[in-house]
Amino acid sequence: MILPKKMRPLLFLVSQMAIFALFFHLYGHSFNSLPTKEEPKPMHVLVLSSWRSGSSFVGQLFGQHPDVFYLMEPAWHIWTTFTQSTAWRLHMAVRDLIRAVFLCDMSVFDAYMKPGPRRQSSLFQWENSRALCSPPACNIFSRDMIIPQAHCKLLCNQQPFEVVEKACRSYSHVVLKEVRFFNLQVLYPLLRDPSLNLHIVHLVRDPRAVFRSREHTAGELMIDSRIVMGEHWEKLKEEEQPYYVMQVICQSQLEIYKAVQSLPKALRQRYMLIRYEDLVRDPIAQTAQMYKYVGLKFLPHLQTWVYNITRGKGMGNHAFHTNARNALNVSQAWRWTLPYQKVSRLQKVCNDTMTLLGYHLVRSEQEQKNLSLDLLSTWTPSK
Ligand SMILES: *[C@@H]1O[C@H](CO)[C@@H](O)[C@H](O)[C@H]1NC(C)=O
Ligand SMILES: *[C@@H]1O[C@H](CO)[C@@H](O)[C@H](O)[C@H]1NC(C)=O
Ligand SMILES: *[C@@H]1O[C@H](CO)[C@@H](O)[C@H](O)[C@H]1NC(C)=O
Ligand SMILES: *[C@@H]1O[C@H](CO)[C@@H](O)[C@H](O)[C@H]1NC(C)=O
């Protein structure tokens, strides 16, 4: 194309304007997509624990807070989909599911639920989430009340699945409780993910108490135990199985704790260790500490509620319910119900973990039954 000389500067000007317009369009767009006011980023809290370690109780402490969207063990859906797999093979799927749920993307459950219409009640233990029992998920209860699971289950079970995502997006804190992580490495990408603000509450419990509690719920834990042990499961004698499972659990709790110590300082601050026994000895103070760590206010009605439930007022007894009935006594029950021979064997299996976490070993039946002997070290491993 031949242009008259006079036109050339004009064309140059037009092309420069076009480039500028394009630039403005591209960048202006992304400027506009930023929130006009700097909105505080949601806080993502992972209650990392194992079975029968008081994690339902800790989950409830978070879940009943009016600023918290809570889900209990979302990875249950993965494990029950792949019952012949192993914990290690499912690790990444569990990690990716947790990440999606933190970001309120509930489409991630598509892979693990039956096709077709579903309700919020399709979610495992959904009624344990106060957020799914109050607006915008369900208009029957108000957001700032303590909602009993049984009432919620009865009155909010017809809500469509879509309300889960909507509810999730309306909270400043998303808290997930999970028992299906066996090391910390799998969580590193989430700790470093700039779209997340991940904080870990690592809840541990005396393995002897866990062992006793697992004996009482062996049937319910069967499928999970099989996945934990993988191919080894079938080769083990039935009476050996509980010790091997405990060995894996103790080892993974230990590794998680140790891995934290080698993290950079900035990441170490995203980890809090809590012993169940410390929590039942002083529930108000320990709860206050957990709330403070994740930036939640310890509201007066929550203080009364925590006080009440740890003194045996209300709440059920079933394996998946929060059993806080005389929690202090329950936490010691293994001392008069487990035979010393079992305790001794378990102590061999979990020796390192118990030593590191401050659970004193007993050397005789006499020591085990002597309740004036305190087996909890006052040294708190990490704060
Ligand atoms: C605590 O218990 C008292 C006495 O049983 C009861 O009146 C009160 O409503 C309870 N409060 C909460 C928040 O559970
Ligand atoms: C704790 O439980 C045991 C066994 O059920 C019982 O013998 C004991 O009296 C209880 N102690 C307290 C302080 O409730
Ligand atoms: C536990 O480990 C320590 C140090 O390795 C050892 O001295 C102790 O005998 C072990 N105890 C048991 C009960 O295995
Ligand atoms: C129980 O332990 C306490 C504290 O160590 C000790 O003083 C007491 O003698 C022990 N009692 C028995 C019967 O072993």
Coordinates of C-alpha atoms and ligand atoms in Angstrom, one line a residue:
M1 CA 0.0 0.0 0.0
I2 CA 1.4 3.3 -1.0
L3 CA 0.3 6.2 1.1
P4 CA 0.7 9.9 0.4
K5 CA 3.7 11.3 2.4
K6 CA 1.3 13.5 4.4
M7 CA -0.6 10.6 5.7
R8 CA 2.4 8.7 7.2
P9 CA 2.6 10.5 10.5
L10 CA -1.1 10.2 10.9
L11 CA -0.9 6.5 10.4
F12 CA 1.9 6.3 12.9
L13 CA -0.2 8.1 15.4
V14 CA -3.2 5.8 14.8
S15 CA -1.1 2.7 15.2
Q16 CA 0.4 4.1 18.4
M17 CA -3.1 4.8 19.7
A18 CA -4.2 1.3 18.8
I19 CA -1.3 -0.2 20.7
F20 CA -2.1 2.0 23.7
A21 CA -5.7 1.1 23.5
L22 CA -4.8 -2.6 23.4
F23 CA -2.5 -2.2 26.3
F24 CA -5.0 -0.3 28.3
H25 CA -7.7 -2.9 27.5
L26 CA -5.5 -5.8 28.6
Y27 CA -4.2 -4.2 31.8
G28 CA -7.2 -2.1 32.6
H29 CA -9.2 -5.3 32.5
S30 CA -7.0 -7.0 35.1
F31 CA -7.0 -3.8 37.2
N32 CA -10.8 -3.8 37.2
S33 CA -10.9 -7.5 38.2
L34 CA -9.0 -6.7 41.4
P35 CA -11.4 -5.9 44.3
T36 CA -11.9 -2.2 44.6
K37 CA -11.4 -2.4 48.3
E38 CA -8.7 -4.8 49.6
E39 CA -10.9 -7.6 50.9
P40 CA -9.3 -9.7 53.7
K41 CA -8.4 -13.1 52.3
P42 CA -10.3 -16.0 53.9
M43 CA -8.4 -18.0 56.4
H44 CA -8.0 -21.7 55.7
V45 CA -7.5 -24.0 58.6
L46 CA -6.7 -27.7 58.4
V47 CA -7.3 -29.7 61.5
L48 CA -4.8 -32.5 60.9
S49 CA -5.3 -35.5 63.1
S50 CA -5.9 -39.2 63.2
W51 CA -8.9 -41.4 64.0
R52 CA -10.2 -41.4 67.6
S53 CA -8.0 -38.5 68.7
G54 CA -10.6 -36.0 69.6
S55 CA -10.7 -34.3 66.2
S56 CA -14.5 -34.3 66.0
F57 CA -14.5 -32.4 69.2
V58 CA -11.9 -29.9 67.9
G59 CA -13.8 -29.7 64.7
Q60 CA -16.9 -28.7 66.6
L61 CA -15.0 -26.1 68.5
F62 CA -14.3 -24.4 65.1
G63 CA -17.5 -25.4 63.4
Q64 CA -19.8 -23.8 65.9
H65 CA -18.1 -20.5 65.5
P66 CA -20.4 -18.1 63.5
D67 CA -17.4 -17.0 61.3
V68 CA -16.5 -20.6 60.2
F69 CA -17.5 -22.8 57.4
Y70 CA -16.6 -26.3 58.6
L71 CA -16.5 -29.6 56.9
M72 CA -15.6 -32.9 58.6
E73 CA -13.4 -35.3 56.7
P74 CA -14.2 -34.4 53.1
A75 CA -11.7 -37.0 51.9
W76 CA -14.0 -39.8 53.2
H77 CA -15.6 -39.6 49.8
I78 CA -12.3 -40.5 48.1
W79 CA -11.5 -43.3 50.4
T80 CA -14.9 -44.9 50.2
T81 CA -14.6 -44.7 46.4
F82 CA -11.3 -46.5 46.3
T83 CA -11.5 -49.0 49.1
Q84 CA -8.9 -51.3 47.5
S85 CA -6.3 -48.6 47.2
T86 CA -3.7 -47.4 49.7
A87 CA -3.3 -44.2 51.8
W88 CA -0.2 -43.3 49.8
R89 CA -1.7 -43.8 46.4
L90 CA -4.7 -41.6 47.4
H91 CA -2.6 -38.9 49.1
M92 CA -2.5 -36.5 46.1
A93 CA -6.2 -36.9 45.4
V94 CA -6.9 -36.1 49.0
R95 CA -4.6 -33.0 48.8
D96 CA -6.3 -31.7 45.6
L97 CA -9.7 -32.2 47.1
I98 CA -8.8 -30.3 50.2
R99 CA -7.5 -27.5 48.1
A100 CA -10.6 -27.2 46.0
V101 CA -12.9 -27.3 49.1
F102 CA -10.8 -24.6 50.8
L103 CA -11.5 -22.4 47.7
C104 CA -15.2 -23.4 47.9
D105 CA -15.1 -25.3 44.6
M106 CA -17.5 -28.1 45.4
S107 CA -17.5 -29.5 41.9
V108 CA -14.5 -31.5 43.0
F109 CA -17.0 -34.0 44.6
D110 CA -18.3 -34.9 41.2
A111 CA -15.7 -37.5 40.9
Y112 CA -16.7 -39.2 44.1
M113 CA -20.4 -39.0 44.2
K114 CA -23.1 -40.7 42.2
P115 CA -24.1 -38.8 39.1
G116 CA -27.5 -37.0 39.1
P117 CA -29.1 -34.6 41.4
R118 CA -27.7 -34.4 44.9
R119 CA -28.4 -32.6 48.1
Q120 CA -26.2 -31.1 50.7
S121 CA -27.0 -34.2 52.7
S122 CA -24.9 -36.2 50.2
L123 CA -21.9 -34.9 52.0
F124 CA -20.4 -37.1 54.7
Q125 CA -21.4 -35.9 58.2
W126 CA -22.8 -32.7 56.8
E127 CA -25.0 -32.1 59.8
N128 CA -21.8 -31.6 61.8
S129 CA -21.3 -28.3 60.0
R130 CA -23.3 -25.5 61.6
A131 CA -22.8 -23.5 58.4
L132 CA -24.9 -26.1 56.5
C133 CA -27.6 -25.7 59.1
S134 CA -27.9 -21.9 58.9
P135 CA -28.3 -19.2 56.2
P136 CA -27.6 -19.1 53.3
A137 CA -27.7 -23.0 53.4
C138 CA -30.7 -23.5 55.6
N139 CA -33.0 -20.8 57.0
I140 CA -34.3 -22.7 60.0
F141 CA -31.5 -21.8 62.4
S142 CA -29.6 -18.6 62.9
R143 CA -26.0 -18.3 62.2
D144 CA -24.9 -17.4 65.7
M145 CA -26.5 -20.2 67.6
I146 CA -25.2 -23.5 68.8
I147 CA -27.0 -26.0 66.6
P148 CA -27.5 -29.6 67.7
Q149 CA -26.6 -32.0 64.9
A150 CA -29.7 -34.1 65.3
H151 CA -32.0 -31.1 64.9
C152 CA -30.1 -29.9 61.8
K153 CA -30.2 -33.4 60.3
L154 CA -33.9 -33.5 60.7
L155 CA -34.7 -30.0 59.4
C156 CA -32.1 -29.1 56.8
N157 CA -31.7 -32.4 54.8
Q158 CA -33.6 -31.3 51.7
Q159 CA -31.3 -28.5 50.7
P160 CA -29.8 -28.8 47.2
F161 CA -26.1 -29.4 46.9
E162 CA -25.5 -25.9 45.4
V163 CA -26.1 -24.3 48.8
V164 CA -22.8 -25.8 50.1
E165 CA -20.7 -23.6 47.7
K166 CA -22.8 -20.6 48.4
A167 CA -22.5 -21.0 52.2
C168 CA -18.8 -21.6 51.9
R169 CA -18.3 -18.3 50.0
S170 CA -20.0 -16.3 52.7
Y171 CA -17.5 -17.1 55.5
S172 CA -14.2 -15.5 56.5
H173 CA -12.8 -18.9 57.7
V174 CA -12.9 -22.3 56.1
V175 CA -12.0 -25.1 58.4
L176 CA -11.5 -28.7 57.4
K177 CA -10.8 -31.6 59.6
E178 CA -8.9 -34.5 58.0
V179 CA -7.5 -37.7 59.3
R180 CA -6.2 -39.0 55.9
F181 CA -2.8 -37.3 55.7
F182 CA 0.3 -39.4 56.6
N183 CA 3.1 -36.9 56.0
L184 CA 3.5 -33.1 55.7
Q185 CA 5.3 -33.2 52.4
V186 CA 2.1 -33.7 50.5
L187 CA 0.8 -30.5 52.0
Y188 CA 3.8 -28.3 51.1
P189 CA 2.2 -27.0 47.8
L190 CA -0.8 -25.9 49.8
L191 CA 1.4 -24.2 52.4
R192 CA 3.1 -22.2 49.7
D193 CA 0.0 -21.6 47.5
P194 CA -0.6 -17.8 47.3
S195 CA -4.4 -18.3 46.8
L196 CA -4.6 -20.1 50.1
N197 CA -3.9 -18.8 53.6
L198 CA -3.3 -22.2 55.1
H199 CA -2.9 -22.8 58.8
I200 CA -2.5 -26.2 60.3
V201 CA -3.8 -27.3 63.7
H202 CA -2.1 -30.7 64.4
L203 CA -4.0 -32.6 67.0
V204 CA -2.4 -35.5 68.7
R205 CA -3.5 -37.8 71.4
D206 CA -1.9 -40.4 73.7
P207 CA -1.6 -43.5 71.5
R208 CA -2.7 -45.8 74.4
A209 CA -6.0 -43.9 74.5
V210 CA -6.3 -44.0 70.8
F211 CA -5.7 -47.7 70.8
R212 CA -8.4 -48.3 73.4
S213 CA -10.9 -46.1 71.5
R214 CA -10.1 -47.9 68.3
E215 CA -10.8 -51.2 69.9
H216 CA -14.3 -50.0 70.6
T217 CA -14.9 -48.9 67.0
A218 CA -12.9 -51.5 65.1
G219 CA -15.9 -52.4 62.9
E220 CA -16.4 -48.8 61.8
L221 CA -12.7 -48.3 61.2
M222 CA -12.2 -51.5 59.2
I223 CA -12.3 -50.1 55.7
D224 CA -10.0 -47.2 56.7
S225 CA -7.5 -49.6 58.4
R226 CA -7.4 -51.7 55.3
I227 CA -6.5 -48.6 53.2
V228 CA -3.9 -47.5 55.8
M229 CA -2.1 -50.9 55.7
G230 CA -2.5 -51.4 51.9
E231 CA -1.5 -54.8 50.6
H232 CA 0.0 -55.9 54.0
W233 CA -3.4 -56.0 55.5
E234 CA -4.4 -59.5 54.3
K235 CA -1.1 -61.0 55.4
L236 CA -1.5 -59.9 59.0
K237 CA -3.1 -62.0 61.7
E238 CA -6.2 -60.4 63.0
E239 CA -4.8 -59.8 66.5
E240 CA -1.7 -58.2 65.0
Q241 CA -3.6 -55.7 62.9
P242 CA -4.3 -53.1 65.5
Y243 CA -0.6 -52.8 66.4
Y244 CA 0.5 -52.4 62.8
V245 CA -2.1 -49.7 62.2
M246 CA -1.0 -47.9 65.3
Q247 CA 2.6 -48.1 64.2
V248 CA 1.8 -46.4 60.9
I249 CA -0.3 -43.8 62.7
C250 CA 2.4 -43.1 65.3
Q251 CA 5.1 -42.9 62.7
S252 CA 3.2 -40.5 60.5
Q253 CA 2.3 -38.2 63.5
L254 CA 6.0 -38.2 64.3
E255 CA 7.1 -37.4 60.8
I256 CA 4.6 -34.6 60.4
Y257 CA 5.9 -33.0 63.6
K258 CA 9.5 -33.5 62.6
A259 CA 9.0 -32.1 59.1
V260 CA 7.6 -28.9 60.6
Q261 CA 10.9 -28.3 62.5
S262 CA 12.8 -28.1 59.2
L263 CA 10.4 -25.7 57.5
P264 CA 11.4 -22.0 57.0
K265 CA 10.3 -19.9 59.9
A266 CA 7.6 -18.2 58.0
L267 CA 5.9 -21.5 57.3
R268 CA 6.5 -22.9 60.8
Q269 CA 4.2 -20.1 62.0
R270 CA 1.4 -21.8 60.1
Y271 CA 1.6 -24.8 62.3
M272 CA 0.2 -25.3 65.8
L273 CA 0.5 -28.6 67.8
I274 CA -2.1 -29.4 70.3
R275 CA -2.4 -32.4 72.6
Y276 CA -5.9 -33.6 73.2
E277 CA -5.0 -34.1 76.9
D278 CA -4.0 -30.5 77.3
L279 CA -7.3 -29.5 75.7
V280 CA -9.5 -31.6 78.1
R281 CA -7.5 -30.4 81.1
D282 CA -8.1 -26.7 80.3
P283 CA -10.6 -26.5 77.4
I284 CA -11.3 -22.8 77.8
A285 CA -7.6 -21.7 77.7
Q286 CA -6.7 -24.1 74.9
T287 CA -9.7 -23.1 72.8
A288 CA -8.8 -19.5 73.3
Q289 CA -5.3 -20.2 72.1
M290 CA -6.6 -22.0 68.9
Y291 CA -9.0 -19.2 68.1
K292 CA -6.4 -16.6 68.6
Y293 CA -4.0 -18.5 66.3
V294 CA -6.5 -18.4 63.4
G295 CA -8.0 -15.0 64.2
L296 CA -11.3 -15.9 65.7
K297 CA -13.1 -14.1 68.6
F298 CA -13.9 -16.3 71.5
L299 CA -17.5 -15.1 71.8
P300 CA -19.3 -15.3 75.2
H301 CA -21.9 -17.9 74.0
L302 CA -19.1 -20.1 72.8
Q303 CA -17.3 -19.8 76.1
T304 CA -20.4 -21.0 78.0
W305 CA -20.9 -23.8 75.4
V306 CA -17.3 -25.1 75.7
Y307 CA -17.6 -24.9 79.5
N308 CA -20.9 -26.9 79.3
I309 CA -19.9 -29.7 76.9
T310 CA -16.6 -30.4 78.7
R311 CA -18.5 -30.9 81.9
G312 CA -20.9 -33.5 80.5
K313 CA -23.8 -31.4 79.5
G314 CA -25.2 -32.7 76.2
M315 CA -23.8 -34.4 73.1
G316 CA -23.9 -38.1 72.2
N317 CA -21.7 -41.2 72.6
H318 CA -21.5 -42.7 69.1
A319 CA -18.1 -43.1 67.4
F320 CA -18.6 -40.1 65.2
H321 CA -20.1 -37.8 67.7
T322 CA -18.3 -35.5 69.9
N323 CA -17.9 -37.3 73.1
A324 CA -16.9 -34.7 75.6
R325 CA -18.8 -36.2 78.5
N326 CA -16.4 -36.0 81.4
A327 CA -13.6 -35.7 78.9
L328 CA -10.8 -35.7 81.4
N329 CA -11.9 -39.0 82.9
V330 CA -12.4 -40.5 79.4
S331 CA -8.9 -39.5 78.4
Q332 CA -7.5 -41.7 81.2
A333 CA -9.9 -44.6 80.7
W334 CA -7.2 -46.8 79.0
R335 CA -5.4 -46.9 82.3
W336 CA -7.9 -49.2 84.0
T337 CA -9.4 -50.9 80.9
L338 CA -6.4 -51.9 78.8
P339 CA -4.4 -54.9 80.0
Y340 CA -0.8 -54.0 80.8
Q341 CA 0.5 -56.5 78.3
K342 CA -1.2 -54.6 75.4
V343 CA 0.0 -51.3 76.8
S344 CA 3.5 -52.6 76.9
R345 CA 3.4 -53.8 73.3
L346 CA 1.9 -50.6 72.1
Q347 CA 4.6 -48.6 73.9
K348 CA 7.2 -50.5 72.0
V349 CA 5.5 -49.7 68.7
C350 CA 4.9 -46.0 69.4
N351 CA 7.9 -45.4 71.7
D352 CA 9.5 -42.6 69.6
T353 CA 6.3 -40.7 69.1
M354 CA 5.3 -40.9 72.7
T355 CA 8.6 -39.7 73.9
L356 CA 8.7 -36.8 71.5
L357 CA 5.1 -35.7 72.2
G358 CA 5.6 -35.9 76.0
Y359 CA 3.6 -39.0 76.9
H360 CA 5.5 -40.9 79.7
L361 CA 5.7 -44.7 79.3
V362 CA 4.6 -46.9 82.1
R363 CA 6.9 -49.7 83.2
S364 CA 4.5 -51.8 85.1
E365 CA 0.9 -52.6 85.7
Q366 CA 1.2 -50.8 89.0
E367 CA 2.3 -47.6 87.3
Q368 CA -0.4 -47.9 84.8
K369 CA -3.1 -48.2 87.4
N370 CA -1.7 -45.6 89.7
L371 CA -3.7 -42.5 88.7
S372 CA -1.7 -40.2 91.0
L373 CA 1.1 -40.7 88.5
D374 CA 0.8 -38.1 85.8
L375 CA 1.8 -39.4 82.4
L376 CA 1.6 -36.1 80.6
S377 CA 4.8 -34.1 80.5
T378 CA 4.3 -30.4 81.3
W379 CA 6.7 -29.6 78.6
T380 CA 4.7 -28.5 75.6
P381 CA 6.6 -29.6 72.5
S382 CA 5.9 -26.6 70.3
K383 CA 3.9 -23.5 70.4
Ligands
LIG1 C1 -25.0 -24.1 79.5 O1 -25.7 -24.9 80.5 C2 -26.6 -24.1 81.2 C3 -27.1 -25.0 82.4 O2 -27.5 -26.3 82.0 C4 -27.7 -23.8 80.3 O3 -28.7 -23.0 80.9 C5 -27.2 -22.9 79.1 O4 -28.1 -22.7 78.1 C6 -26.0 -23.7 78.5 N1 -25.4 -22.8 77.5 C7 -24.9 -23.2 76.3 C8 -24.4 -22.1 75.4 O5 -24.9 -24.3 76.0
LIG2 C1 -13.9 -42.2 85.9 O1 -14.4 -43.4 85.3 C2 -14.2 -44.6 86.1 C3 -14.6 -45.8 85.3 O2 -15.9 -45.5 84.7 C4 -14.9 -44.4 87.4 O3 -14.6 -45.6 88.2 C5 -14.4 -43.2 88.2 O4 -15.1 -43.0 89.3 C6 -14.5 -42.0 87.3 N1 -13.9 -40.8 87.9 C7 -14.5 -39.6 87.9 C8 -13.7 -38.5 88.5 O5 -15.6 -39.4 87.3
LIG3 C1 12.1 -46.7 73.9 O1 13.2 -46.1 73.2 C2 14.3 -45.8 74.1 C3 15.4 -45.1 73.3 O2 15.5 -45.7 72.0 C4 14.8 -47.1 74.8 O3 15.8 -46.8 75.7 C5 13.6 -47.7 75.5 O4 14.0 -49.0 76.1 C6 12.4 -48.0 74.6 N1 11.3 -48.4 75.4 C7 10.4 -49.3 75.0 C8 9.3 -49.6 75.9 O5 10.5 -49.8 73.9
LIG4 C1 1.5 -43.9 93.0 O1 2.3 -42.9 92.5 C2 2.7 -41.9 93.5 C3 3.4 -40.7 92.8 O2 4.5 -41.2 92.1 C4 3.5 -42.6 94.6 O3 3.9 -41.6 95.6 C5 2.8 -43.7 95.2 O4 3.6 -44.4 96.1 C6 2.3 -44.7 94.1 N1 1.4 -45.7 94.6 C7 1.5 -47.0 94.4 C8 0.5 -47.9 95.0 O5 2.3 -47.4 93.7

